[in-house]
Coordinates of C-alpha atoms and ligand atoms in Angstrom, one line a residue:
M1 CA 98.4 107.4 -42.9
A2 CA 97.1 108.4 -46.3
V3 CA 98.0 111.6 -48.2
L4 CA 94.9 112.1 -50.3
T5 CA 94.1 114.2 -53.3
P6 CA 91.0 116.3 -52.3
T7 CA 87.9 115.2 -54.1
Q8 CA 84.3 115.3 -53.1
D9 CA 84.7 111.7 -51.9
T10 CA 87.9 112.1 -49.9
I11 CA 86.6 115.3 -48.3
A12 CA 83.4 113.5 -47.3
E13 CA 85.5 110.7 -45.9
A14 CA 87.7 113.1 -44.0
A15 CA 84.7 114.9 -42.6
G16 CA 83.3 111.5 -41.4
H17 CA 86.6 110.9 -39.7
L18 CA 86.3 114.3 -38.0
K19 CA 82.8 113.6 -36.9
A20 CA 84.0 110.4 -35.3
G21 CA 86.6 112.4 -33.2
G22 CA 89.6 111.9 -35.5
L23 CA 92.2 114.4 -36.7
V24 CA 92.7 115.6 -40.3
V25 CA 95.5 117.6 -41.8
M26 CA 93.9 120.2 -44.0
P27 CA 95.3 122.8 -46.4
T28 CA 94.6 126.5 -45.9
E29 CA 95.9 129.6 -47.8
T30 CA 98.3 130.4 -44.9
V31 CA 99.7 127.1 -43.6
Y32 CA 98.5 123.5 -43.1
G33 CA 96.2 123.0 -40.1
L34 CA 95.6 120.0 -37.8
A35 CA 91.9 119.9 -37.8
A36 CA 89.4 118.5 -35.2
D37 CA 85.7 118.9 -34.4
A38 CA 85.8 122.0 -32.1
T39 CA 82.8 120.8 -30.2
S40 CA 84.4 117.5 -29.1
D41 CA 86.6 117.6 -26.0
R42 CA 88.1 114.3 -26.9
A43 CA 89.1 115.3 -30.4
V44 CA 90.5 118.6 -29.2
A45 CA 92.5 116.9 -26.5
S46 CA 94.1 114.7 -29.1
I47 CA 95.3 117.8 -31.0
Y48 CA 97.2 118.9 -27.8
E49 CA 98.5 115.4 -27.3
L50 CA 99.8 115.0 -30.9
K51 CA 101.3 118.5 -31.1
Q52 CA 102.7 118.3 -27.6
R53 CA 101.2 121.7 -27.2
P54 CA 100.9 123.4 -23.8
S55 CA 97.1 123.3 -23.0
F56 CA 97.1 127.0 -22.0
N57 CA 97.7 127.9 -25.7
P58 CA 94.2 128.2 -27.3
L59 CA 93.3 127.1 -30.8
I60 CA 91.9 129.0 -33.8
I61 CA 88.3 128.0 -34.5
H62 CA 87.7 127.8 -38.3
V63 CA 84.3 128.5 -39.8
A64 CA 82.8 128.3 -43.3
S65 CA 80.5 131.3 -43.0
L66 CA 79.8 134.4 -41.1
A67 CA 76.6 132.7 -39.7
M68 CA 78.8 129.9 -38.3
A69 CA 81.1 132.6 -36.7
E70 CA 78.0 134.3 -35.2
R71 CA 77.1 131.0 -33.5
C72 CA 80.5 130.7 -31.9
G73 CA 81.3 134.3 -30.8
M74 CA 79.8 137.6 -30.1
M75 CA 80.6 139.4 -33.4
D76 CA 80.3 143.1 -32.7
T77 CA 80.2 145.9 -35.2
R78 CA 84.0 145.9 -35.7
A79 CA 84.2 142.1 -36.0
R80 CA 81.4 142.0 -38.6
Y81 CA 82.9 144.8 -40.6
L82 CA 86.3 143.1 -40.8
A83 CA 84.7 139.7 -41.5
R84 CA 82.6 141.1 -44.4
R85 CA 85.6 142.9 -45.9
L86 CA 88.4 140.4 -45.3
W87 CA 86.9 136.9 -45.0
P88 CA 87.5 134.4 -46.3
G89 CA 91.2 135.3 -45.7
P90 CA 94.3 135.3 -43.5
L91 CA 92.7 137.1 -40.6
T92 CA 91.7 135.7 -37.1
L93 CA 89.3 137.7 -34.9
V94 CA 89.4 137.2 -31.2
V95 CA 85.9 138.0 -29.7
A96 CA 83.9 137.1 -26.6
Q97 CA 82.6 133.6 -26.7
R98 CA 78.9 133.1 -27.2
P99 CA 77.5 131.4 -24.2
G100 CA 76.3 127.9 -25.0
A101 CA 78.1 127.8 -28.3
G102 CA 79.3 124.3 -27.5
I103 CA 83.0 124.9 -28.3
S104 CA 85.3 122.7 -26.2
R105 CA 86.7 124.6 -23.3
L106 CA 90.0 123.0 -24.0
A107 CA 90.1 124.6 -27.5
T108 CA 89.7 128.1 -25.9
A109 CA 92.0 127.2 -23.0
G110 CA 89.2 128.3 -20.7
L111 CA 89.5 132.0 -21.8
G112 CA 86.3 133.9 -22.2
T113 CA 87.2 134.6 -25.8
V114 CA 87.3 132.7 -29.0
A115 CA 89.6 133.1 -32.0
L116 CA 87.6 132.8 -35.3
R117 CA 88.8 132.6 -38.9
M118 CA 87.3 131.7 -42.2
P119 CA 90.1 130.3 -44.4
E120 CA 90.3 131.2 -48.1
H121 CA 90.8 127.7 -49.3
P122 CA 88.2 125.6 -51.2
V123 CA 89.3 122.3 -49.5
A124 CA 89.2 123.8 -46.0
L125 CA 85.8 125.4 -46.6
A126 CA 84.4 122.2 -48.1
L127 CA 85.6 120.1 -45.2
I128 CA 84.1 122.5 -42.6
Q129 CA 80.8 122.6 -44.6
A130 CA 80.7 118.8 -44.8
L131 CA 81.3 118.5 -41.0
D132 CA 78.8 121.4 -40.5
R133 CA 80.5 122.2 -37.2
P134 CA 83.3 124.7 -36.3
V135 CA 86.8 123.2 -36.7
A136 CA 89.6 123.7 -34.3
A137 CA 92.9 123.8 -36.2
P138 CA 96.4 124.9 -35.1
S139 CA 99.2 124.8 -37.5
A140 CA 100.0 121.1 -38.3
N141 CA 103.4 121.0 -36.6
R142 CA 104.7 119.9 -33.3
S143 CA 104.6 122.7 -30.7
G144 CA 107.3 125.3 -31.1
R145 CA 108.4 124.1 -34.5
I146 CA 107.9 125.8 -37.9
S147 CA 104.5 125.6 -39.6
P148 CA 104.2 123.3 -42.6
T149 CA 103.3 124.8 -46.0
T150 CA 103.1 121.5 -47.9
A151 CA 101.2 118.3 -47.1
Q152 CA 104.5 116.3 -47.3
I153 CA 106.2 118.5 -44.6
A154 CA 103.1 118.3 -42.4
A155 CA 102.9 114.5 -42.7
E156 CA 106.7 114.1 -42.1
G157 CA 106.6 116.2 -38.9
L158 CA 103.5 114.6 -37.4
G159 CA 104.4 111.0 -38.2
R160 CA 102.0 108.2 -38.8
S161 CA 99.5 109.3 -36.1
V162 CA 97.2 111.3 -38.5
A163 CA 94.9 109.1 -40.6
Y164 CA 94.0 111.7 -43.2
V165 CA 96.1 114.3 -44.9
L166 CA 94.4 116.3 -47.6
D167 CA 97.0 117.5 -50.1
G168 CA 96.0 121.0 -51.3
G169 CA 99.5 121.8 -52.7
A170 CA 101.8 124.5 -51.5
C171 CA 100.1 127.2 -49.3
R172 CA 99.6 130.4 -51.3
I173 CA 100.6 132.8 -48.4
G174 CA 103.0 130.8 -46.3
V175 CA 102.8 132.6 -42.9
E176 CA 100.1 132.2 -40.3
S177 CA 97.1 134.5 -40.2
T178 CA 97.0 137.9 -38.6
V179 CA 95.5 137.7 -35.2
V180 CA 93.6 140.8 -33.9
D181 CA 92.0 140.9 -30.4
L182 CA 88.6 142.7 -30.6
S183 CA 87.7 141.8 -27.0
T184 CA 89.3 145.1 -26.1
D185 CA 88.8 148.7 -27.2
P186 CA 91.0 149.8 -29.0
A187 CA 91.6 146.4 -30.7
C188 CA 95.1 144.9 -30.3
L189 CA 97.3 143.2 -33.0
L190 CA 98.4 139.9 -31.4
R191 CA 100.2 138.4 -34.4
P192 CA 101.3 140.1 -37.7
G193 CA 100.3 138.3 -40.9
A194 CA 99.2 139.0 -44.5
V195 CA 96.5 141.3 -43.4
T196 CA 98.5 144.3 -42.3
R197 CA 98.2 146.7 -39.3
D198 CA 97.5 149.5 -41.8
Q199 CA 94.7 147.6 -43.4
L200 CA 93.2 147.0 -40.0
S201 CA 93.5 150.5 -38.7
A202 CA 92.1 151.9 -41.9
A203 CA 89.0 149.7 -41.2
I204 CA 88.5 150.0 -37.5
G205 CA 90.8 152.8 -36.3
E206 CA 94.2 152.8 -34.4
L207 CA 95.2 149.5 -32.7
A208 CA 96.7 149.3 -29.2
E209 CA 100.2 147.9 -28.7
P210 CA 100.1 144.5 -27.0
G211 CA 100.3 144.9 -23.2
E212 CA 102.9 143.5 -20.9
T213 CA 100.9 140.3 -20.3
I214 CA 101.1 137.7 -22.9
R215 CA 97.5 137.3 -24.1
S216 CA 98.3 135.2 -27.1
P217 CA 100.9 132.5 -26.7
G218 CA 101.8 133.1 -30.3
Q219 CA 103.6 136.0 -28.8
L220 CA 106.0 133.8 -26.7
A221 CA 109.4 135.0 -27.8
S222 CA 110.7 131.6 -28.9
H223 CA 108.2 130.1 -31.3
Y224 CA 108.2 128.8 -34.8
A225 CA 111.8 127.6 -34.3
P226 CA 113.8 125.2 -36.4
G227 CA 115.9 122.6 -34.6
L228 CA 119.2 124.2 -35.5
P229 CA 120.2 127.5 -33.9
L230 CA 119.2 130.5 -36.0
R231 CA 120.8 134.0 -35.9
L232 CA 119.9 137.2 -37.7
D233 CA 121.7 139.9 -39.7
P234 CA 125.0 137.9 -40.4
T235 CA 127.9 140.1 -41.6
E236 CA 130.1 137.0 -42.1
M237 CA 129.4 133.3 -42.1
R238 CA 130.5 130.9 -39.3
E239 CA 132.0 127.5 -39.9
G240 CA 129.4 125.1 -41.4
E241 CA 126.5 127.6 -41.4
A242 CA 123.8 127.8 -44.0
L243 CA 122.5 131.1 -45.2
L244 CA 118.9 132.2 -45.7
T245 CA 118.9 135.3 -47.8
F246 CA 116.6 137.6 -49.8
G247 CA 116.8 139.8 -53.0
S248 CA 119.7 140.5 -55.2
N249 CA 122.4 141.5 -52.6
A250 CA 122.2 137.8 -51.8
S251 CA 125.3 135.8 -50.7
L252 CA 128.1 135.9 -48.1
E253 CA 131.4 134.1 -48.6
G254 CA 131.8 130.7 -46.9
A255 CA 128.2 129.7 -46.6
A256 CA 127.8 125.9 -46.5
A257 CA 124.5 126.4 -48.4
V258 CA 122.5 129.3 -49.6
L259 CA 118.7 129.6 -50.1
N260 CA 117.1 132.8 -51.3
L261 CA 113.6 133.5 -50.2
S262 CA 113.0 135.6 -53.4
P263 CA 115.9 136.5 -55.7
R264 CA 113.7 139.1 -57.4
G265 CA 112.9 140.7 -54.0
S266 CA 109.2 139.9 -53.8
L267 CA 107.9 139.8 -50.2
T268 CA 104.9 137.8 -51.3
E269 CA 107.2 135.1 -52.8
A270 CA 109.4 135.3 -49.7
A271 CA 106.5 134.6 -47.3
A272 CA 105.3 131.7 -49.4
N273 CA 108.9 130.2 -49.3
L274 CA 109.8 131.1 -45.7
F275 CA 108.9 127.9 -43.8
A276 CA 109.8 125.5 -46.6
C277 CA 113.3 127.1 -46.8
L278 CA 113.7 127.0 -43.0
H279 CA 112.6 123.3 -43.1
A280 CA 115.1 122.5 -45.9
L281 CA 118.0 124.2 -44.0
D282 CA 117.1 122.5 -40.7
R283 CA 119.7 119.7 -41.2
P284 CA 121.9 119.2 -38.1
D285 CA 123.6 116.4 -40.1
L286 CA 124.7 118.9 -42.8
Y287 CA 125.0 122.4 -41.1
T288 CA 126.0 123.8 -37.7
G289 CA 123.4 126.6 -37.8
I290 CA 121.3 128.9 -39.9
A291 CA 122.1 132.6 -40.5
A292 CA 119.2 134.7 -41.9
V293 CA 119.0 138.2 -43.3
R294 CA 115.9 140.3 -42.5
V295 CA 113.6 141.4 -45.3
P296 CA 112.4 145.0 -45.8
N297 CA 110.0 145.7 -42.8
T298 CA 106.9 146.7 -44.8
G299 CA 103.7 144.9 -45.6
L300 CA 104.2 141.1 -45.5
G301 CA 107.8 141.8 -44.6
I302 CA 106.7 142.6 -41.0
A303 CA 105.2 139.1 -40.6
I304 CA 108.3 137.5 -42.1
N305 CA 110.7 139.4 -39.8
D306 CA 108.4 138.6 -36.9
R307 CA 108.7 134.8 -37.6
L308 CA 112.5 135.1 -38.2
Q309 CA 112.9 137.0 -34.9
R310 CA 111.0 134.3 -33.0
A311 CA 113.0 131.5 -34.7
A312 CA 116.1 133.3 -33.5
A313 CA 115.0 134.0 -30.0
P314 CA 116.6 132.1 -27.1
R315 CA 114.8 128.8 -26.7
S316 CA 112.6 128.3 -23.6
S317 CA 113.0 124.5 -23.7
Ligands
TXA401 O1 97.0 130.8 -40.4 C1 96.6 130.3 -39.3 O2 96.1 131.0 -38.4 C2 96.8 128.8 -39.1 C3 95.9 128.0 -40.0 C4 95.9 126.6 -39.8 O3 94.6 128.6 -39.9 N1 96.6 128.4 -37.7 C5 97.4 128.7 -36.7 O4 97.1 128.2 -35.5 O5 98.4 129.4 -36.9 P1 98.0 128.2 -34.2 O6 97.3 127.4 -33.2 O7 99.3 127.7 -34.6 O8 98.1 129.7 -33.8 C6 96.9 130.3 -33.1 C7 97.3 131.6 -32.5 C8 98.2 131.4 -31.3 O9 99.1 132.4 -31.2 C9 97.1 131.5 -30.1 O10 97.7 131.8 -28.9 C10 96.2 132.5 -30.7 O11 96.1 132.2 -32.0 N2 94.9 132.4 -30.1 C11 94.0 131.4 -30.2 N3 92.9 131.7 -29.4 C12 93.1 132.9 -28.8 C13 92.4 133.7 -27.9 N4 91.2 133.3 -27.4 N5 92.9 134.8 -27.5 C14 94.1 135.2 -27.9 N6 94.9 134.5 -28.8 C15 94.4 133.3 -29.2
MG402 MG1 101.3 127.3 -34.8

């Protein structure tokens, strides 16, 4: 495995590796992705294998232009409007698949829909352009674990099995993209992220609440979990527990370790630090568990609290 500084040459080499059916860890503005040629069943299958991801959980298809998105999915008026205003950026649009688009059925889990996103990262965009095909990329972590926000954490978590890791530095945003389902009317917010519900409803009108059925496995209660048990809203610390806190009200007595997502109380900074802090505290050799405080539930805070709540949910396996 090689952790590479992105240059024209290493990006071209990584694109060649993708073309041959290989996997590449690529930086995006949200979290690192484990990229494969979305048109290759074999390449997409190796994503599921490496991540140990249930194959009913579909992947986001990354594009480098609106034109490429149009070739993959049926972009209706709402989809085009959102894409023009908010792409490239941390927003994934679920739309009906375009027949004959050539996307691996494995990548879409056989659903009639496809999740499309244009990432706001020069390295990701250059890689997709160099491949000149849509790129399937889930977060570059094993299934159910927290998403990596640095190349080092991604490489550590996936082991030696990925030949190319493009190091684009720490991810600017730090939580996964907002996922909105446009295959229904009204549209439905499937996963909160840096593009907020308010921004979406200002653009395309009120959104529906997600229904009873789980349409996006990102909604599975336990997801994004560290190995250690995590609980929310501690009022006192338990023996050996580490504390993940926020803002100036900060610490509790008796914490075995304390990390602050943003001592100055910035939600942007907290989102960017969230997964790296969870990763740093996920040390069964040092701590018995993690206690985390919730952040103010506005803007990016909604996405942060969503991920904390999932990390704290009872584990399904
Ligand atoms: O920020 C991100 O979105 C990152 C970076 C790498 O782009 N990717 C990411 O991918 O978080 P992943 O696979 O970890 O999460 C994809 C989410 C899952 O919750 C999945 O269920 C949902 O998108 N999804 C994918 N295709 C879908 C579809 N056709 N319908 C509904 N949900 C879908
Ligand atoms: Mg993920």
